Amino acid sequence: RLPGRDETLMGSAWHYKCGGKGGNQAVAAAQFDARTRFGGRTGQDDFGERLRANLVAAGVDIAHVGLDASQGSGMSVAIEEAGGEYGAVVVSGANLTIDAAAIETWWAPLWNTRVLLLQNEIPEAVSLAAARAARAKGAVVILNAAPARAMSEAFLDLVDVLVVNRVEAEMLSGWSDAEGALIALHSPRRDVVLTRGGDGLMLMMRDGRRIDIPALAVTLLSSHGAGDCFCGALAARLAAGDGLEQACRYARTAAGLFVSSAEDQRPAITHDRVLQSL
């Protein structure tokens, strides 16, 4: 279990993993055959070197990952329960030094894309500038609103697909039940995807249609990183031309294989394997 306030628990092991959410999602998109480029920033430290090497090894273009000598690389600490559920704390580090006013020029090659996938681990001003630039070039903008935080309507109006889990949906909508949260987050300008772990996912299209997709029937080993796998797979399939429902079913399957596989087996979850499991 996770520790309570003022409580210290003994753990059984620790593991170093590369992240953060954007990095993990980029790796997943590349794993599922999308040509993937990444924008961000790391510190000039050992963590940063590992993060960049991990992206390169996955086939992600890191030409627009900057270096900052004054800030450490972003990192997080995740605590996982015996049953596979987890909680995490994120420190964005060098990502907070990205200049929103400059990225339209600095990251110009990134805007010529079919899909732009954003997260809330960088300042909203940066995401807003990125969404504007990419949409001006015709890109579909996906926002994985994690970690959950208040967001401006100006930013949300640029989002084509909003992806949230149950916790994020409640924090953003004020509704504790999934259906109420889905309705509250819905807009005629965007589709909403609400992921619910073992309960599957709920999709509300911008035209008001509601679609429920059950979870893949698997045995959970660890849910840590499942949302990132889902988002990366979703972006990859939308970039490939799938419709949103079809892309969500693919991403659901990819995430199901991810949570039921040992960590060293996850790189073997290929596009073809996902298709075989649909």
PDB file of C-alpha atoms in Angstrom:
ATOM      1  CA  ARG A   1       0.000   0.000   0.000  1.00  0.00           C
ATOM      2  CA  LEU A   2       0.970   3.636  -0.310  1.00  0.00           C
ATOM      3  CA  PRO A   3       2.155   5.404   2.849  1.00  0.00           C
ATOM      4  CA  GLY A   4      -0.217   7.735   4.647  1.00  0.00           C
ATOM      5  CA  ARG A   5       0.631  11.203   5.925  1.00  0.00           C
ATOM      6  CA  ASP A   6       3.549  11.123   8.428  1.00  0.00           C
ATOM      7  CA  GLU A   7       4.032   7.402   7.780  1.00  0.00           C
ATOM      8  CA  THR A   8       7.183   5.585   6.654  1.00  0.00           C
ATOM      9  CA  LEU A   9       6.937   2.136   5.086  1.00  0.00           C
ATOM     10  CA  MET A  10       9.612  -0.374   4.135  1.00  0.00           C
ATOM     11  CA  GLY A  11       9.836  -1.205   0.434  1.00  0.00           C
ATOM     12  CA  SER A  12      11.072  -4.327  -1.307  1.00  0.00           C
ATOM     13  CA  ALA A  13      13.061  -2.978  -4.285  1.00  0.00           C
ATOM     14  CA  TRP A  14      13.697   0.060  -6.464  1.00  0.00           C
ATOM     15  CA  HIS A  15      14.214   0.450 -10.205  1.00  0.00           C
ATOM     16  CA  TYR A  16      15.456   3.285 -12.395  1.00  0.00           C
ATOM     17  CA  LYS A  17      13.152   3.975 -15.354  1.00  0.00           C
ATOM     18  CA  CYS A  18      13.220   6.653 -18.005  1.00  0.00           C
ATOM     19  CA  GLY A  19      10.345   9.128 -18.311  1.00  0.00           C
ATOM     20  CA  GLY A  20       8.582  11.507 -17.989  1.00  0.00           C
ATOM     21  CA  LYS A  21       5.136  11.251 -19.467  1.00  0.00           C
ATOM     22  CA  GLY A  22       6.084  12.956 -22.716  1.00  0.00           C
ATOM     23  CA  GLY A  23       9.188  10.827 -23.119  1.00  0.00           C
ATOM     24  CA  ASN A  24       7.312   7.619 -22.374  1.00  0.00           C
ATOM     25  CA  GLN A  25       4.552   8.540 -24.810  1.00  0.00           C
ATOM     26  CA  ALA A  26       7.069   9.344 -27.534  1.00  0.00           C
ATOM     27  CA  VAL A  27       8.746   5.966 -27.017  1.00  0.00           C
ATOM     28  CA  ALA A  28       5.350   4.236 -27.222  1.00  0.00           C
ATOM     29  CA  ALA A  29       4.383   6.082 -30.411  1.00  0.00           C
ATOM     30  CA  ALA A  30       7.667   5.045 -32.025  1.00  0.00           C
ATOM     31  CA  GLN A  31       7.219   1.476 -30.784  1.00  0.00           C
ATOM     32  CA  PHE A  32       3.900   1.341 -32.620  1.00  0.00           C
ATOM     33  CA  ASP A  33       5.479   2.430 -35.894  1.00  0.00           C
ATOM     34  CA  ALA A  34       4.888   6.196 -35.836  1.00  0.00           C
ATOM     35  CA  ARG A  35       7.649   8.493 -37.050  1.00  0.00           C
ATOM     36  CA  THR A  36       8.175  10.418 -33.820  1.00  0.00           C
ATOM     37  CA  ARG A  37       9.911  13.683 -32.969  1.00  0.00           C
ATOM     38  CA  PHE A  38      10.177  15.072 -29.453  1.00  0.00           C
ATOM     39  CA  GLY A  39      10.431  18.590 -28.072  1.00  0.00           C
ATOM     40  CA  GLY A  40      11.590  19.247 -24.524  1.00  0.00           C
ATOM     41  CA  ARG A  41      14.586  20.084 -22.394  1.00  0.00           C
ATOM     42  CA  THR A  42      16.908  18.248 -20.015  1.00  0.00           C
ATOM     43  CA  GLY A  43      19.677  19.326 -17.690  1.00  0.00           C
ATOM     44  CA  GLN A  44      23.323  18.664 -18.457  1.00  0.00           C
ATOM     45  CA  ASP A  45      23.441  15.784 -16.006  1.00  0.00           C
ATOM     46  CA  ASP A  46      23.490  12.013 -15.862  1.00  0.00           C
ATOM     47  CA  PHE A  47      19.695  11.813 -15.805  1.00  0.00           C
ATOM     48  CA  GLY A  48      19.513  13.925 -18.953  1.00  0.00           C
ATOM     49  CA  GLU A  49      22.036  11.748 -20.763  1.00  0.00           C
ATOM     50  CA  ARG A  50      20.039   8.647 -19.888  1.00  0.00           C
ATOM     51  CA  LEU A  51      16.769  10.228 -20.984  1.00  0.00           C
ATOM     52  CA  ARG A  52      18.145  11.310 -24.342  1.00  0.00           C
ATOM     53  CA  ALA A  53      19.823   7.944 -24.939  1.00  0.00           C
ATOM     54  CA  ASN A  54      16.566   6.137 -24.157  1.00  0.00           C
ATOM     55  CA  LEU A  55      14.672   8.215 -26.724  1.00  0.00           C
ATOM     56  CA  VAL A  56      17.323   7.670 -29.386  1.00  0.00           C
ATOM     57  CA  ALA A  57      17.352   3.911 -28.730  1.00  0.00           C
ATOM     58  CA  ALA A  58      13.583   3.860 -29.295  1.00  0.00           C
ATOM     59  CA  GLY A  59      13.937   5.614 -32.644  1.00  0.00           C
ATOM     60  CA  VAL A  60      12.701   9.032 -31.488  1.00  0.00           C
ATOM     61  CA  ASP A  61      14.177  12.142 -33.145  1.00  0.00           C
ATOM     62  CA  ILE A  62      15.592  14.331 -30.341  1.00  0.00           C
ATOM     63  CA  ALA A  63      16.937  17.186 -32.468  1.00  0.00           C
ATOM     64  CA  HIS A  64      14.631  19.537 -30.542  1.00  0.00           C
ATOM     65  CA  VAL A  65      15.478  18.374 -27.028  1.00  0.00           C
ATOM     66  CA  GLY A  66      17.450  21.272 -25.562  1.00  0.00           C
ATOM     67  CA  LEU A  67      20.041  21.334 -22.784  1.00  0.00           C
ATOM     68  CA  ASP A  68      19.994  23.624 -19.755  1.00  0.00           C
ATOM     69  CA  ALA A  69      23.130  23.916 -17.636  1.00  0.00           C
ATOM     70  CA  SER A  70      21.334  25.833 -14.880  1.00  0.00           C
ATOM     71  CA  GLN A  71      18.575  23.308 -14.110  1.00  0.00           C
ATOM     72  CA  GLY A  72      18.490  19.603 -13.408  1.00  0.00           C
ATOM     73  CA  SER A  73      16.561  17.207 -15.606  1.00  0.00           C
ATOM     74  CA  GLY A  74      12.954  16.540 -14.711  1.00  0.00           C
ATOM     75  CA  MET A  75      12.287  13.434 -12.677  1.00  0.00           C
ATOM     76  CA  SER A  76       9.584  11.676 -10.693  1.00  0.00           C
ATOM     77  CA  VAL A  77       9.298   9.205  -7.848  1.00  0.00           C
ATOM     78  CA  ALA A  78       6.649   6.518  -8.234  1.00  0.00           C
ATOM     79  CA  ILE A  79       5.592   4.200  -5.410  1.00  0.00           C
ATOM     80  CA  GLU A  80       3.946   0.978  -6.490  1.00  0.00           C
ATOM     81  CA  GLU A  81       1.726  -1.221  -4.350  1.00  0.00           C
ATOM     82  CA  ALA A  82       2.002  -5.001  -4.310  1.00  0.00           C
ATOM     83  CA  GLY A  83      -1.137  -5.232  -6.451  1.00  0.00           C
ATOM     84  CA  GLY A  84       0.379  -3.142  -9.242  1.00  0.00           C
ATOM     85  CA  GLU A  85      -1.316   0.229  -8.597  1.00  0.00           C
ATOM     86  CA  TYR A  86       0.880   3.280  -8.025  1.00  0.00           C
ATOM     87  CA  GLY A  87       1.166   6.971  -7.156  1.00  0.00           C
ATOM     88  CA  ALA A  88       3.845   9.445  -8.256  1.00  0.00           C
ATOM     89  CA  VAL A  89       5.304  12.909  -7.656  1.00  0.00           C
ATOM     90  CA  VAL A  90       6.819  14.811 -10.605  1.00  0.00           C
ATOM     91  CA  VAL A  91       9.452  17.578 -10.619  1.00  0.00           C
ATOM     92  CA  SER A  92       9.601  19.151 -14.103  1.00  0.00           C
ATOM     93  CA  GLY A  93      13.105  20.609 -13.736  1.00  0.00           C
ATOM     94  CA  ALA A  94      14.616  21.943 -16.972  1.00  0.00           C
ATOM     95  CA  ASN A  95      11.293  21.642 -18.808  1.00  0.00           C
ATOM     96  CA  LEU A  96      10.098  24.689 -16.860  1.00  0.00           C
ATOM     97  CA  THR A  97      12.748  26.838 -18.569  1.00  0.00           C
ATOM     98  CA  ILE A  98      11.378  26.336 -22.097  1.00  0.00           C
ATOM     99  CA  ASP A  99      10.606  29.760 -23.605  1.00  0.00           C
ATOM    100  CA  ALA A 100       7.034  29.771 -24.926  1.00  0.00           C
ATOM    101  CA  ALA A 101       7.715  32.868 -27.031  1.00  0.00           C
ATOM    102  CA  ALA A 102      10.604  31.209 -28.852  1.00  0.00           C
ATOM    103  CA  ILE A 103       9.397  27.683 -29.600  1.00  0.00           C
ATOM    104  CA  GLU A 104       7.480  28.590 -32.761  1.00  0.00           C
ATOM    105  CA  THR A 105      10.893  29.245 -34.327  1.00  0.00           C
ATOM    106  CA  TRP A 106      13.064  26.834 -32.296  1.00  0.00           C
ATOM    107  CA  TRP A 107      10.750  23.893 -32.832  1.00  0.00           C
ATOM    108  CA  ALA A 108       9.472  24.861 -36.300  1.00  0.00           C
ATOM    109  CA  PRO A 109      10.058  21.378 -37.840  1.00  0.00           C
ATOM    110  CA  LEU A 110       7.811  19.847 -35.170  1.00  0.00           C
ATOM    111  CA  TRP A 111       4.726  21.655 -36.445  1.00  0.00           C
ATOM    112  CA  ASN A 112       4.707  19.787 -39.761  1.00  0.00           C
ATOM    113  CA  THR A 113       3.051  16.781 -38.181  1.00  0.00           C
ATOM    114  CA  ARG A 114      -0.231  14.915 -38.358  1.00  0.00           C
ATOM    115  CA  VAL A 115      -0.607  14.665 -34.584  1.00  0.00           C
ATOM    116  CA  LEU A 116       0.754  16.765 -31.711  1.00  0.00           C
ATOM    117  CA  LEU A 117       0.636  14.989 -28.335  1.00  0.00           C
ATOM    118  CA  LEU A 118       0.897  17.218 -25.253  1.00  0.00           C
ATOM    119  CA  GLN A 119       1.002  16.632 -21.477  1.00  0.00           C
ATOM    120  CA  ASN A 120       0.811  18.859 -18.400  1.00  0.00           C
ATOM    121  CA  GLU A 121       4.422  18.404 -17.285  1.00  0.00           C
ATOM    122  CA  ILE A 122       5.450  21.611 -19.071  1.00  0.00           C
ATOM    123  CA  PRO A 123       4.021  25.129 -18.545  1.00  0.00           C
ATOM    124  CA  GLU A 124       0.661  25.806 -20.177  1.00  0.00           C
ATOM    125  CA  ALA A 125       2.117  28.766 -22.069  1.00  0.00           C
ATOM    126  CA  VAL A 126       4.465  26.382 -23.894  1.00  0.00           C
ATOM    127  CA  SER A 127       1.684  23.903 -24.679  1.00  0.00           C
ATOM    128  CA  LEU A 128      -0.570  26.736 -25.854  1.00  0.00           C
ATOM    129  CA  ALA A 129       2.089  28.048 -28.240  1.00  0.00           C
ATOM    130  CA  ALA A 130       2.770  24.533 -29.520  1.00  0.00           C
ATOM    131  CA  ALA A 131      -0.925  23.790 -30.067  1.00  0.00           C
ATOM    132  CA  ARG A 132      -1.431  27.039 -31.980  1.00  0.00           C
ATOM    133  CA  ALA A 133       1.577  26.419 -34.218  1.00  0.00           C
ATOM    134  CA  ALA A 134       0.687  22.793 -34.963  1.00  0.00           C
ATOM    135  CA  ARG A 135      -3.005  23.460 -35.593  1.00  0.00           C
ATOM    136  CA  ALA A 136      -2.075  26.230 -38.008  1.00  0.00           C
ATOM    137  CA  LYS A 137      -0.337  23.488 -40.018  1.00  0.00           C
ATOM    138  CA  GLY A 138      -3.370  21.188 -39.821  1.00  0.00           C
ATOM    139  CA  ALA A 139      -2.300  18.874 -36.993  1.00  0.00           C
ATOM    140  CA  VAL A 140      -4.655  17.046 -34.638  1.00  0.00           C
ATOM    141  CA  VAL A 141      -3.873  18.119 -31.058  1.00  0.00           C
ATOM    142  CA  ILE A 142      -4.140  15.521 -28.280  1.00  0.00           C
ATOM    143  CA  LEU A 143      -3.823  16.608 -24.656  1.00  0.00           C
ATOM    144  CA  ASN A 144      -3.179  14.058 -21.945  1.00  0.00           C
ATOM    145  CA  ALA A 145      -4.176  16.290 -19.026  1.00  0.00           C
ATOM    146  CA  ALA A 146      -1.745  14.741 -16.559  1.00  0.00           C
ATOM    147  CA  PRO A 147      -0.868  15.832 -13.988  1.00  0.00           C
ATOM    148  CA  ALA A 148      -4.302  17.426 -13.582  1.00  0.00           C
ATOM    149  CA  ARG A 149      -4.313  21.206 -13.219  1.00  0.00           C
ATOM    150  CA  ALA A 150      -6.566  24.135 -14.032  1.00  0.00           C
ATOM    151  CA  MET A 151      -6.333  25.061 -17.712  1.00  0.00           C
ATOM    152  CA  SER A 152      -7.474  28.100 -19.648  1.00  0.00           C
ATOM    153  CA  GLU A 153     -10.336  27.940 -22.138  1.00  0.00           C
ATOM    154  CA  ALA A 154      -7.992  29.453 -24.727  1.00  0.00           C
ATOM    155  CA  PHE A 155      -5.818  26.359 -24.444  1.00  0.00           C
ATOM    156  CA  LEU A 156      -8.637  23.813 -24.237  1.00  0.00           C
ATOM    157  CA  ASP A 157     -10.249  25.310 -27.340  1.00  0.00           C
ATOM    158  CA  LEU A 158      -7.163  24.189 -29.288  1.00  0.00           C
ATOM    159  CA  VAL A 159      -7.443  20.575 -28.087  1.00  0.00           C
ATOM    160  CA  ASP A 160      -9.051  18.077 -30.471  1.00  0.00           C
ATOM    161  CA  VAL A 161      -8.823  15.024 -28.191  1.00  0.00           C
ATOM    162  CA  LEU A 162      -8.703  15.296 -24.385  1.00  0.00           C
ATOM    163  CA  VAL A 163      -7.444  12.171 -22.590  1.00  0.00           C
ATOM    164  CA  VAL A 164      -7.937  11.849 -18.818  1.00  0.00           C
ATOM    165  CA  ASN A 165      -8.040   9.072 -16.258  1.00  0.00           C
ATOM    166  CA  ARG A 166     -10.563   8.838 -13.427  1.00  0.00           C
ATOM    167  CA  VAL A 167      -8.573  10.975 -10.995  1.00  0.00           C
ATOM    168  CA  GLU A 168      -7.862  13.680 -13.566  1.00  0.00           C
ATOM    169  CA  ALA A 169     -11.462  13.667 -14.776  1.00  0.00           C
ATOM    170  CA  GLU A 170     -12.762  14.270 -11.258  1.00  0.00           C
ATOM    171  CA  MET A 171     -10.223  17.011 -10.529  1.00  0.00           C
ATOM    172  CA  LEU A 172     -10.949  18.842 -13.783  1.00  0.00           C
ATOM    173  CA  SER A 173     -14.730  18.439 -13.818  1.00  0.00           C
ATOM    174  CA  GLY A 174     -15.680  18.366 -10.133  1.00  0.00           C
ATOM    175  CA  TRP A 175     -17.701  15.188 -10.749  1.00  0.00           C
ATOM    176  CA  SER A 176     -16.801  12.011  -8.861  1.00  0.00           C
ATOM    177  CA  ASP A 177     -18.755   9.677 -11.147  1.00  0.00           C
ATOM    178  CA  ALA A 178     -17.250   8.934 -14.538  1.00  0.00           C
ATOM    179  CA  GLU A 179     -20.366   9.633 -16.598  1.00  0.00           C
ATOM    180  CA  GLY A 180     -20.917  13.037 -15.003  1.00  0.00           C
ATOM    181  CA  ALA A 181     -17.259  13.921 -15.507  1.00  0.00           C
ATOM    182  CA  LEU A 182     -17.386  12.852 -19.138  1.00  0.00           C
ATOM    183  CA  ILE A 183     -20.395  15.067 -19.819  1.00  0.00           C
ATOM    184  CA  ALA A 184     -18.854  18.010 -17.961  1.00  0.00           C
ATOM    185  CA  LEU A 185     -15.602  17.781 -19.924  1.00  0.00           C
ATOM    186  CA  HIS A 186     -17.311  17.316 -23.283  1.00  0.00           C
ATOM    187  CA  SER A 187     -17.409  20.129 -25.807  1.00  0.00           C
ATOM    188  CA  PRO A 188     -18.640  20.397 -29.415  1.00  0.00           C
ATOM    189  CA  ARG A 189     -15.060  21.411 -30.207  1.00  0.00           C
ATOM    190  CA  ARG A 190     -13.317  18.283 -28.857  1.00  0.00           C
ATOM    191  CA  ASP A 191     -13.617  14.578 -28.179  1.00  0.00           C
ATOM    192  CA  VAL A 192     -13.047  13.238 -24.653  1.00  0.00           C
ATOM    193  CA  VAL A 193     -11.453   9.905 -23.755  1.00  0.00           C
ATOM    194  CA  LEU A 194     -11.787   8.824 -20.114  1.00  0.00           C
ATOM    195  CA  THR A 195      -9.620   5.828 -19.234  1.00  0.00           C
ATOM    196  CA  ARG A 196     -10.684   3.667 -16.281  1.00  0.00           C
ATOM    197  CA  GLY A 197      -8.048   0.974 -15.975  1.00  0.00           C
ATOM    198  CA  GLY A 198      -9.619  -2.447 -15.620  1.00  0.00           C
ATOM    199  CA  ASP A 199     -13.065  -0.940 -16.260  1.00  0.00           C
ATOM    200  CA  GLY A 200     -12.133   0.017 -19.803  1.00  0.00           C
ATOM    201  CA  LEU A 201     -12.669   3.463 -21.242  1.00  0.00           C
ATOM    202  CA  MET A 202     -15.457   5.867 -22.092  1.00  0.00           C
ATOM    203  CA  LEU A 203     -15.381   7.957 -25.234  1.00  0.00           C
ATOM    204  CA  MET A 204     -17.603  10.948 -25.943  1.00  0.00           C
ATOM    205  CA  MET A 205     -17.366  12.295 -29.450  1.00  0.00           C
ATOM    206  CA  ARG A 206     -17.743  16.004 -30.085  1.00  0.00           C
ATOM    207  CA  ASP A 207     -21.131  15.302 -31.724  1.00  0.00           C
ATOM    208  CA  GLY A 208     -22.364  13.858 -28.399  1.00  0.00           C
ATOM    209  CA  ARG A 209     -22.130  10.145 -29.226  1.00  0.00           C
ATOM    210  CA  ARG A 210     -21.028   8.017 -26.263  1.00  0.00           C
ATOM    211  CA  ILE A 211     -18.989   4.844 -26.798  1.00  0.00           C
ATOM    212  CA  ASP A 212     -17.917   2.406 -24.064  1.00  0.00           C
ATOM    213  CA  ILE A 213     -14.917   0.178 -24.766  1.00  0.00           C
ATOM    214  CA  PRO A 214     -14.201  -2.681 -22.322  1.00  0.00           C
ATOM    215  CA  ALA A 215     -10.717  -3.349 -21.015  1.00  0.00           C
ATOM    216  CA  LEU A 216      -8.650  -6.169 -22.427  1.00  0.00           C
ATOM    217  CA  ALA A 217      -9.058  -9.215 -20.168  1.00  0.00           C
ATOM    218  CA  VAL A 218      -5.579  -9.625 -18.667  1.00  0.00           C
ATOM    219  CA  THR A 219      -3.829 -10.246 -15.352  1.00  0.00           C
ATOM    220  CA  LEU A 220      -2.381  -6.997 -13.995  1.00  0.00           C
ATOM    221  CA  LEU A 221       1.326  -6.997 -13.173  1.00  0.00           C
ATOM    222  CA  SER A 222       1.870  -3.233 -12.987  1.00  0.00           C
ATOM    223  CA  SER A 223      -0.208  -0.250 -14.111  1.00  0.00           C
ATOM    224  CA  HIS A 224       2.745   2.169 -13.952  1.00  0.00           C
ATOM    225  CA  GLY A 225       3.165   3.654 -17.439  1.00  0.00           C
ATOM    226  CA  ALA A 226      -0.072   2.235 -18.831  1.00  0.00           C
ATOM    227  CA  GLY A 227      -1.541   5.657 -19.541  1.00  0.00           C
ATOM    228  CA  ASP A 228       1.587   6.696 -21.421  1.00  0.00           C
ATOM    229  CA  CYS A 229       1.469   3.519 -23.505  1.00  0.00           C
ATOM    230  CA  PHE A 230      -2.196   4.226 -24.263  1.00  0.00           C
ATOM    231  CA  CYS A 231      -1.556   7.823 -25.324  1.00  0.00           C
ATOM    232  CA  GLY A 232       1.441   6.964 -27.480  1.00  0.00           C
ATOM    233  CA  ALA A 233      -0.468   4.180 -29.218  1.00  0.00           C
ATOM    234  CA  LEU A 234      -3.496   6.443 -29.693  1.00  0.00           C
ATOM    235  CA  ALA A 235      -1.364   9.150 -31.300  1.00  0.00           C
ATOM    236  CA  ALA A 236       0.358   6.604 -33.541  1.00  0.00           C
ATOM    237  CA  ARG A 237      -2.917   5.257 -34.887  1.00  0.00           C
ATOM    238  CA  LEU A 238      -4.509   8.678 -35.396  1.00  0.00           C
ATOM    239  CA  ALA A 239      -1.376   9.674 -37.327  1.00  0.00           C
ATOM    240  CA  ALA A 240      -1.798   6.510 -39.407  1.00  0.00           C
ATOM    241  CA  GLY A 241      -5.320   7.593 -40.366  1.00  0.00           C
ATOM    242  CA  ASP A 242      -7.513   5.560 -38.004  1.00  0.00           C
ATOM    243  CA  GLY A 243     -10.738   7.050 -36.700  1.00  0.00           C
ATOM    244  CA  LEU A 244     -10.877   7.867 -32.992  1.00  0.00           C
ATOM    245  CA  GLU A 245     -12.885   4.811 -31.912  1.00  0.00           C
ATOM    246  CA  GLN A 246     -10.642   2.449 -33.871  1.00  0.00           C
ATOM    247  CA  ALA A 247      -7.531   4.164 -32.494  1.00  0.00           C
ATOM    248  CA  CYS A 248      -8.891   3.892 -28.932  1.00  0.00           C
ATOM    249  CA  ARG A 249      -9.531   0.164 -29.328  1.00  0.00           C
ATOM    250  CA  TYR A 250      -5.979  -0.291 -30.554  1.00  0.00           C
ATOM    251  CA  ALA A 251      -4.570   1.810 -27.687  1.00  0.00           C
ATOM    252  CA  ARG A 252      -6.709  -0.112 -25.162  1.00  0.00           C
ATOM    253  CA  THR A 253      -5.233  -3.354 -26.448  1.00  0.00           C
ATOM    254  CA  ALA A 254      -1.672  -2.023 -26.393  1.00  0.00           C
ATOM    255  CA  ALA A 255      -2.104  -0.825 -22.805  1.00  0.00           C
ATOM    256  CA  GLY A 256      -3.630  -4.158 -21.778  1.00  0.00           C
ATOM    257  CA  LEU A 257      -0.630  -6.030 -23.140  1.00  0.00           C
ATOM    258  CA  PHE A 258       1.643  -3.500 -21.414  1.00  0.00           C
ATOM    259  CA  VAL A 259       0.196  -3.923 -17.909  1.00  0.00           C
ATOM    260  CA  SER A 260       0.189  -7.725 -18.183  1.00  0.00           C
ATOM    261  CA  SER A 261       3.795  -8.027 -19.394  1.00  0.00           C
ATOM    262  CA  ALA A 262       6.988  -8.044 -17.366  1.00  0.00           C
ATOM    263  CA  GLU A 263       9.071  -4.927 -17.901  1.00  0.00           C
ATOM    264  CA  ASP A 264      11.745  -6.693 -19.940  1.00  0.00           C
ATOM    265  CA  GLN A 265       9.061  -8.114 -22.251  1.00  0.00           C
ATOM    266  CA  ARG A 266       7.354  -4.816 -23.047  1.00  0.00           C
ATOM    267  CA  PRO A 267       9.624  -3.871 -25.975  1.00  0.00           C
ATOM    268  CA  ALA A 268       8.258  -6.990 -27.717  1.00  0.00           C
ATOM    269  CA  ILE A 269       4.749  -5.489 -27.798  1.00  0.00           C
ATOM    270  CA  THR A 270       4.851  -4.578 -31.480  1.00  0.00           C
ATOM    271  CA  HIS A 271       2.219  -3.199 -33.824  1.00  0.00           C
ATOM    272  CA  ASP A 272       1.647  -6.678 -35.265  1.00  0.00           C
ATOM    273  CA  ARG A 273       1.193  -8.192 -31.812  1.00  0.00           C
ATOM    274  CA  VAL A 274      -1.404  -5.572 -30.919  1.00  0.00           C
ATOM    275  CA  LEU A 275      -3.284  -6.289 -34.151  1.00  0.00           C
ATOM    276  CA  GLN A 276      -3.301 -10.002 -33.299  1.00  0.00           C
ATOM    277  CA  SER A 277      -4.834  -9.233 -29.883  1.00  0.00           C
ATOM    278  CA  LEU A 278      -7.569  -6.851 -31.043  1.00  0.00           C
TER     279      LEU A 278
END
